[in-house]
Each structure stands twice: as C-alpha cells, then as structure tokens.
Amino acid sequence: MGIGKLSEKASELSDVIPYYFFCLFFSCISFSVAIIVFSGETSWLRPLPVIIYSFYVVIPYLLFAVPLQVFFNKYPRKFNLFYLFVYIIFSFIAVFIFYIVENLDFAMNVVKMKEYYELSLSASVVFWIWDSIFLQKKTDSS
C-alpha cells in the first residue's frame, strides 16, 4: 500500500471519528436515561446519576457495538433491520458476559430474568437508532 493510499485512508477515518464519538455519547446518555426511567427511580433523573450510568454503559458499547458499527459503516444503510438484529444478538452476549462478571455466578439464571431481555433489547435499539442517525449516510448498499 502506497503512502498516498495510506494517507487517504487516514483522512477518511479522521472524518468519521467524530460521528463515532457522537453516536457513542448519545447512546450512553439515552440508554442511561432509559435505565433510570424504566427502573421507576425517576428521582434519579439528574445529571450525576445519568453520568454515572453512562460511564458504566460505555464499556460494553465500546467492546461490542463500536466494532460492529465500524464494520457496518463499510456498507451504510439507515435503519437496516438486519443491522438491528445483529446488534441485538451481540447485546444479548454482552449483557450475559457482564452479568456473569458482576455476579461471578455461572448459573443460567440470567436468561430467565425479564431484565436481561429488557436491557439487551433497549441497549441495541438505542445504539442502532443513533448509529443510523450519525453514521449510516447512504440508504442503498455501496
């Protein structure tokens, strides 16, 4: 790969990085607010708890959703249901792993909990919406 191609790729990446950041930022804030609202603790709907939840949520998003997002951005499609399906699958995996790490309990009880499905589905839908708004610029396949 020549220097020209390498600098062209770096230029393309530097143009897109702010959109990845915006998508991640708004996804974390939106998902944190959703967690607080759905938990019934509306008194927690203040800046500090939202920020704390956002720091907690950014880790799974960075580990699981952003790599998928980078791959999907090669073939941009706004509000593609297949992309949502893949985000949901990876969200189930991420929530399962983080539940196991948090509780150190290897029982499969987590998949019997209603919260497991609520968290997984809402995390993936929130990220998918912000991804479609900020990064999926084309509606047809490239």
PDB file of C-alpha atoms in Angstrom:
ATOM      1  CA  MET A   1       0.000   0.000   0.000  1.00  0.00           C
ATOM      2  CA  GLY A   2       1.473   3.320  -1.039  1.00  0.00           C
ATOM      3  CA  ILE A   3       1.805   6.425   1.084  1.00  0.00           C
ATOM      4  CA  GLY A   4      -0.956   8.119  -0.903  1.00  0.00           C
ATOM      5  CA  LYS A   5      -3.466   5.344  -0.210  1.00  0.00           C
ATOM      6  CA  LEU A   6      -2.486   5.242   3.456  1.00  0.00           C
ATOM      7  CA  SER A   7      -2.956   8.985   3.902  1.00  0.00           C
ATOM      8  CA  GLU A   8      -6.270   8.780   2.040  1.00  0.00           C
ATOM      9  CA  LYS A   9      -7.491   6.052   4.432  1.00  0.00           C
ATOM     10  CA  ALA A  10      -6.315   8.083   7.445  1.00  0.00           C
ATOM     11  CA  SER A  11      -8.134  11.126   6.107  1.00  0.00           C
ATOM     12  CA  GLU A  12     -11.357   9.150   5.637  1.00  0.00           C
ATOM     13  CA  LEU A  13     -11.082   7.752   9.161  1.00  0.00           C
ATOM     14  CA  SER A  14     -10.428  11.161  10.720  1.00  0.00           C
ATOM     15  CA  ASP A  15     -13.559  12.486   9.016  1.00  0.00           C
ATOM     16  CA  VAL A  16     -15.696   9.724  10.560  1.00  0.00           C
ATOM     17  CA  ILE A  17     -14.259   9.550  14.105  1.00  0.00           C
ATOM     18  CA  PRO A  18     -16.341  12.473  15.446  1.00  0.00           C
ATOM     19  CA  TYR A  19     -19.504  10.687  14.291  1.00  0.00           C
ATOM     20  CA  TYR A  20     -18.476   7.530  16.154  1.00  0.00           C
ATOM     21  CA  PHE A  21     -17.932   9.648  19.255  1.00  0.00           C
ATOM     22  CA  PHE A  22     -21.311  11.403  18.906  1.00  0.00           C
ATOM     23  CA  CYS A  23     -23.078   8.090  18.393  1.00  0.00           C
ATOM     24  CA  LEU A  24     -21.380   6.567  21.445  1.00  0.00           C
ATOM     25  CA  PHE A  25     -22.015   9.651  23.595  1.00  0.00           C
ATOM     26  CA  PHE A  26     -25.702   9.966  22.745  1.00  0.00           C
ATOM     27  CA  SER A  27     -26.233   6.204  23.019  1.00  0.00           C
ATOM     28  CA  CYS A  28     -24.748   6.151  26.519  1.00  0.00           C
ATOM     29  CA  ILE A  29     -26.790   9.145  27.677  1.00  0.00           C
ATOM     30  CA  SER A  30     -30.017   7.838  26.105  1.00  0.00           C
ATOM     31  CA  PHE A  31     -29.583   4.323  27.470  1.00  0.00           C
ATOM     32  CA  SER A  32     -28.746   5.683  30.933  1.00  0.00           C
ATOM     33  CA  VAL A  33     -31.910   7.780  30.951  1.00  0.00           C
ATOM     34  CA  ALA A  34     -33.907   4.755  29.755  1.00  0.00           C
ATOM     35  CA  ILE A  35     -32.481   2.595  32.555  1.00  0.00           C
ATOM     36  CA  ILE A  36     -33.409   5.206  35.154  1.00  0.00           C
ATOM     37  CA  VAL A  37     -36.918   5.762  33.775  1.00  0.00           C
ATOM     38  CA  PHE A  38     -37.715   2.051  33.376  1.00  0.00           C
ATOM     39  CA  SER A  39     -36.377   1.250  36.841  1.00  0.00           C
ATOM     40  CA  GLY A  40     -39.006   3.576  38.300  1.00  0.00           C
ATOM     41  CA  GLU A  41     -36.419   5.717  40.074  1.00  0.00           C
ATOM     42  CA  THR A  42     -37.368   8.994  38.414  1.00  0.00           C
ATOM     43  CA  SER A  43     -35.868  10.889  41.353  1.00  0.00           C
ATOM     44  CA  TRP A  44     -32.506   9.725  39.952  1.00  0.00           C
ATOM     45  CA  LEU A  45     -33.179  11.572  36.707  1.00  0.00           C
ATOM     46  CA  ARG A  46     -30.491  14.144  37.447  1.00  0.00           C
ATOM     47  CA  PRO A  47     -27.151  14.805  35.752  1.00  0.00           C
ATOM     48  CA  LEU A  48     -24.897  12.925  38.201  1.00  0.00           C
ATOM     49  CA  PRO A  49     -26.718   9.555  38.116  1.00  0.00           C
ATOM     50  CA  VAL A  50     -27.033   9.776  34.320  1.00  0.00           C
ATOM     51  CA  ILE A  51     -23.282  10.406  34.063  1.00  0.00           C
ATOM     52  CA  ILE A  52     -22.511   7.512  36.413  1.00  0.00           C
ATOM     53  CA  TYR A  53     -24.718   5.125  34.436  1.00  0.00           C
ATOM     54  CA  SER A  54     -23.164   6.404  31.201  1.00  0.00           C
ATOM     55  CA  PHE A  55     -19.670   5.502  32.381  1.00  0.00           C
ATOM     56  CA  TYR A  56     -20.936   2.051  33.265  1.00  0.00           C
ATOM     57  CA  VAL A  57     -22.637   1.599  29.883  1.00  0.00           C
ATOM     58  CA  VAL A  58     -19.772   2.864  27.719  1.00  0.00           C
ATOM     59  CA  ILE A  59     -17.652  -0.261  28.329  1.00  0.00           C
ATOM     60  CA  PRO A  60     -19.975  -2.805  26.667  1.00  0.00           C
ATOM     61  CA  TYR A  61     -20.733  -0.348  23.883  1.00  0.00           C
ATOM     62  CA  LEU A  62     -17.013   0.116  23.191  1.00  0.00           C
ATOM     63  CA  LEU A  63     -16.255  -3.596  23.346  1.00  0.00           C
ATOM     64  CA  PHE A  64     -19.219  -4.944  21.400  1.00  0.00           C
ATOM     65  CA  ALA A  65     -21.138  -2.284  19.477  1.00  0.00           C
ATOM     66  CA  VAL A  66     -18.442   0.026  18.111  1.00  0.00           C
ATOM     67  CA  PRO A  67     -16.512  -2.751  16.294  1.00  0.00           C
ATOM     68  CA  LEU A  68     -19.785  -3.824  14.665  1.00  0.00           C
ATOM     69  CA  GLN A  69     -20.507  -0.228  13.835  1.00  0.00           C
ATOM     70  CA  VAL A  70     -17.141   0.157  12.095  1.00  0.00           C
ATOM     71  CA  PHE A  71     -17.869  -2.953  10.021  1.00  0.00           C
ATOM     72  CA  PHE A  72     -21.408  -1.836   9.192  1.00  0.00           C
ATOM     73  CA  ASN A  73     -20.167   1.589   8.133  1.00  0.00           C
ATOM     74  CA  LYS A  74     -18.422  -0.108   5.200  1.00  0.00           C
ATOM     75  CA  TYR A  75     -21.912  -0.885   3.844  1.00  0.00           C
ATOM     76  CA  PRO A  76     -24.003   2.015   5.178  1.00  0.00           C
ATOM     77  CA  ARG A  77     -27.777   1.600   5.363  1.00  0.00           C
ATOM     78  CA  LYS A  78     -30.032   3.743   7.516  1.00  0.00           C
ATOM     79  CA  PHE A  79     -32.361   1.887   9.882  1.00  0.00           C
ATOM     80  CA  ASN A  80     -31.488  -1.520   8.421  1.00  0.00           C
ATOM     81  CA  LEU A  81     -33.338  -4.280  10.298  1.00  0.00           C
ATOM     82  CA  PHE A  82     -30.545  -6.789   9.711  1.00  0.00           C
ATOM     83  CA  TYR A  83     -28.114  -4.421  11.469  1.00  0.00           C
ATOM     84  CA  LEU A  84     -30.580  -4.174  14.360  1.00  0.00           C
ATOM     85  CA  PHE A  85     -30.803  -7.962  14.542  1.00  0.00           C
ATOM     86  CA  VAL A  86     -27.005  -8.284  14.741  1.00  0.00           C
ATOM     87  CA  TYR A  87     -26.841  -5.540  17.399  1.00  0.00           C
ATOM     88  CA  ILE A  88     -29.475  -7.449  19.408  1.00  0.00           C
ATOM     89  CA  ILE A  89     -27.507 -10.711  19.212  1.00  0.00           C
ATOM     90  CA  PHE A  90     -24.308  -9.007  20.359  1.00  0.00           C
ATOM     91  CA  SER A  91     -26.229  -7.156  23.058  1.00  0.00           C
ATOM     92  CA  PHE A  92     -27.516 -10.447  24.470  1.00  0.00           C
ATOM     93  CA  ILE A  93     -23.936 -11.713  24.581  1.00  0.00           C
ATOM     94  CA  ALA A  94     -22.605  -8.509  26.175  1.00  0.00           C
ATOM     95  CA  VAL A  95     -25.274  -8.340  28.884  1.00  0.00           C
ATOM     96  CA  PHE A  96     -24.771 -12.031  29.654  1.00  0.00           C
ATOM     97  CA  ILE A  97     -20.992 -11.642  29.992  1.00  0.00           C
ATOM     98  CA  PHE A  98     -21.266  -8.527  32.153  1.00  0.00           C
ATOM     99  CA  TYR A  99     -23.847 -10.210  34.374  1.00  0.00           C
ATOM    100  CA  ILE A 100     -21.520 -13.186  34.888  1.00  0.00           C
ATOM    101  CA  VAL A 101     -18.542 -10.905  35.592  1.00  0.00           C
ATOM    102  CA  GLU A 102     -20.542  -8.825  38.073  1.00  0.00           C
ATOM    103  CA  ASN A 103     -22.079 -11.709  39.982  1.00  0.00           C
ATOM    104  CA  LEU A 104     -19.479 -14.440  39.496  1.00  0.00           C
ATOM    105  CA  ASP A 105     -22.398 -16.818  39.271  1.00  0.00           C
ATOM    106  CA  PHE A 106     -22.195 -19.159  36.301  1.00  0.00           C
ATOM    107  CA  ALA A 107     -25.788 -20.298  36.605  1.00  0.00           C
ATOM    108  CA  MET A 108     -28.015 -19.678  33.622  1.00  0.00           C
ATOM    109  CA  ASN A 109     -30.478 -17.759  35.791  1.00  0.00           C
ATOM    110  CA  VAL A 110     -29.723 -14.568  33.904  1.00  0.00           C
ATOM    111  CA  VAL A 111     -31.546 -15.753  30.779  1.00  0.00           C
ATOM    112  CA  LYS A 112     -34.671 -16.341  32.871  1.00  0.00           C
ATOM    113  CA  MET A 113     -34.753 -12.750  34.092  1.00  0.00           C
ATOM    114  CA  LYS A 114     -37.021 -10.229  32.400  1.00  0.00           C
ATOM    115  CA  GLU A 115     -34.408  -7.501  32.946  1.00  0.00           C
ATOM    116  CA  TYR A 116     -31.898  -9.413  30.809  1.00  0.00           C
ATOM    117  CA  TYR A 117     -34.127  -9.103  27.758  1.00  0.00           C
ATOM    118  CA  GLU A 118     -35.181  -5.534  28.537  1.00  0.00           C
ATOM    119  CA  LEU A 119     -31.578  -4.353  28.902  1.00  0.00           C
ATOM    120  CA  SER A 120     -30.373  -6.229  25.839  1.00  0.00           C
ATOM    121  CA  LEU A 121     -33.143  -5.063  23.543  1.00  0.00           C
ATOM    122  CA  SER A 122     -33.155  -1.461  24.717  1.00  0.00           C
ATOM    123  CA  ALA A 123     -29.350  -1.158  24.525  1.00  0.00           C
ATOM    124  CA  SER A 124     -29.308  -2.450  20.973  1.00  0.00           C
ATOM    125  CA  VAL A 125     -32.249  -0.350  19.784  1.00  0.00           C
ATOM    126  CA  VAL A 126     -30.805   2.843  21.287  1.00  0.00           C
ATOM    127  CA  PHE A 127     -27.409   2.246  19.692  1.00  0.00           C
ATOM    128  CA  TRP A 128     -28.971   1.271  16.350  1.00  0.00           C
ATOM    129  CA  ILE A 129     -31.026   4.476  16.234  1.00  0.00           C
ATOM    130  CA  TRP A 130     -28.048   6.735  16.968  1.00  0.00           C
ATOM    131  CA  ASP A 131     -25.872   4.755  14.562  1.00  0.00           C
ATOM    132  CA  SER A 132     -28.439   5.238  11.802  1.00  0.00           C
ATOM    133  CA  ILE A 133     -28.692   8.957  12.525  1.00  0.00           C
ATOM    134  CA  PHE A 134     -24.966   9.740  12.689  1.00  0.00           C
ATOM    135  CA  LEU A 135     -23.100   7.175  10.598  1.00  0.00           C
ATOM    136  CA  GLN A 136     -25.250   5.345   8.098  1.00  0.00           C
ATOM    137  CA  LYS A 137     -25.217   8.107   5.488  1.00  0.00           C
ATOM    138  CA  LYS A 138     -26.425   6.158   2.454  1.00  0.00           C
ATOM    139  CA  THR A 139     -29.704   4.302   2.106  1.00  0.00           C
ATOM    140  CA  ASP A 140     -28.512   1.965  -0.637  1.00  0.00           C
ATOM    141  CA  SER A 141     -25.796  -0.653  -0.475  1.00  0.00           C
ATOM    142  CA  SER A 142     -22.317   0.522  -1.512  1.00  0.00           C
TER     143      SER A 142
END
